[in-house]
Amino acid sequence: MLGLDLRRWELLYATLWDHDSPRGGRRPLPGAARLGTRTRRPEPGPAPVKLVRTVLGEVFATEPDVTDAHGHLFLRSPLLPSAELDDPADADGRIGEFAALGGRTVVQWTPYGMGRSPADLAALSRAHGVHVVAAA
């Protein structure tokens, strides 16, 4: 392991310094960045477009406003037999209250295979105009 690290250092040193320099071999090669210095910043260009993928498609990241960052509209697990959230009418009521209070986005963290019901999530999103992100 130490030999490999020393070899890497030797290669780095050899590529950064011109050993055939008339001044004793300690001159940086043209275009080589010195250790500890910053490289040149890239030219400014158009800002990248940031999108959020919802159950109804992608929206601009600036569009979601008031967000519930960790919600469970549907959840079904054999380890939580009395805490199941699998009633679409109940989820409709909860997301409706959220929308009435100004909520715009729900990030739904129920993992795949635990009853997250993608068809119902899409229907709730359409019905209330709330973005639903199906995470996990």
C-alpha positions as a printed Julia matrix, in Angstrom:
136×3 Matrix{Float64}:
   0.0    0.0     0.0
   2.74   2.46    0.92
   4.65   1.62   -2.27
   1.59   2.42   -4.37
   1.13   5.76   -2.63
   4.81   6.63   -3.15
   4.52   5.69   -6.83
   1.51   7.98   -7.21
   3.46  10.79   -5.59
   6.39  10.19   -7.94
   4.08  10.33  -10.96
   2.45  13.52   -9.7
   5.81  15.11   -9.01
   7.11  14.09  -12.44
   4.12  15.57  -14.23
   4.19  18.89  -12.36
   7.88  19.72  -12.61
  10.21  20.04  -15.6
  13.39  18.22  -14.61
  15.31  19.31  -17.72
  15.13  22.98  -16.83
  18.39  24.93  -17.07
  17.58  26.33  -13.6
  17.97  23.03  -11.82
  14.76  21.16  -12.58
  12.35  22.94  -10.25
  10.26  24.83  -12.81
   6.57  23.99  -13.24
   5.6   22.63  -16.61
   3.55  25.04  -18.74
  -0.14  24.62  -17.99
   0.44  22.51  -14.86
  -1.46  23.64  -11.76
   0.67  24.17   -8.7
  -0.24  22.23   -5.6
  -2.34  24.31   -3.23
  -3.54  26.75   -5.89
  -7.02  27.06   -7.28
  -7.75  26.1   -10.82
  -9.38  28.56  -13.16
 -13.15  28.79  -12.83
 -15.23  27.63  -15.76
 -16.76  30.23  -18.02
 -20.19  31.37  -16.83
 -23.0   29.82  -18.78
 -26.7   29.29  -18.42
 -27.8   28.13  -14.98
 -28.81  24.47  -14.87
 -32.53  23.83  -14.76
 -33.49  22.11  -11.53
 -36.53  19.86  -11.63
 -38.48  17.85   -9.08
 -40.08  14.61  -10.25
 -43.63  14.24   -8.96
 -46.2   11.49   -9.53
 -47.7   13.62  -12.33
 -44.4   14.54  -13.99
 -41.56  16.98  -13.5
 -42.02  20.53  -12.17
 -39.5   23.32  -11.73
 -37.79  23.23   -8.33
 -38.92  26.8    -7.66
 -42.58  25.86   -8.05
 -43.12  23.76   -4.88
 -43.67  26.23   -2.05
 -45.0   25.05    1.34
 -43.79  21.46    1.6
 -44.39  18.55    3.95
 -40.94  17.01    3.61
 -41.79  13.67    5.25
 -45.31  12.39    4.88
 -46.99   8.99    4.68
 -50.28   9.08    2.83
 -50.28   5.29    2.46
 -48.37   2.75    4.54
 -48.96  -0.94    5.1
 -46.61  -3.18    7.06
 -47.09  -6.48    8.92
 -44.9   -5.01   11.68
 -47.42  -2.18   12.26
 -50.78  -3.96   12.14
 -52.78  -1.24   13.92
 -51.08   1.75   12.27
 -51.93   1.07    8.64
 -52.68   3.99    6.34
 -54.46   2.31    3.45
 -57.75   4.2     3.14
 -57.87   6.53    0.08
 -60.72   8.55    1.65
 -58.63   9.21    4.76
 -55.64  10.24    2.62
 -57.95  12.5     0.6
 -59.06  14.25    3.79
 -55.5   14.7     5.06
 -54.15  16.07    1.79
 -57.23  18.27    1.44
 -56.57  19.84    4.86
 -52.93  20.35    3.91
 -53.93  22.1     0.67
 -56.49  24.27    2.49
 -53.73  25.49    4.81
 -51.57  26.53    1.82
 -49.6   23.32    1.36
 -48.28  22.8    -2.16
 -46.06  19.7    -2.0
 -45.97  16.44   -0.06
 -42.89  14.22   -0.12
 -44.34  10.76    0.42
 -41.66   8.54    1.99
 -43.45   5.18    1.95
 -41.03   2.7     0.33
 -41.96   0.62   -2.67
 -43.66  -2.59   -1.56
 -45.21  -1.11    1.59
 -48.51  -0.03    0.05
 -47.69   3.43   -1.28
 -50.36   3.1    -4.01
 -49.02   5.17   -6.93
 -52.39   5.34   -8.72
 -54.06   6.82   -5.63
 -51.17   9.27   -5.14
 -51.64  10.55   -8.69
 -55.41  10.86   -8.22
 -54.97  12.8    -4.96
 -52.41  15.1    -6.6
 -54.79  15.87   -9.47
 -57.81  16.34   -7.22
 -56.19  18.82   -4.82
 -53.56  20.49   -7.0
 -50.81  19.41   -4.6
 -47.49  18.1    -5.92
 -46.76  14.62   -4.56
 -43.2   13.32   -4.67
 -43.01   9.54   -4.22
 -39.58   9.19   -2.61
 -37.68   6.0    -1.85
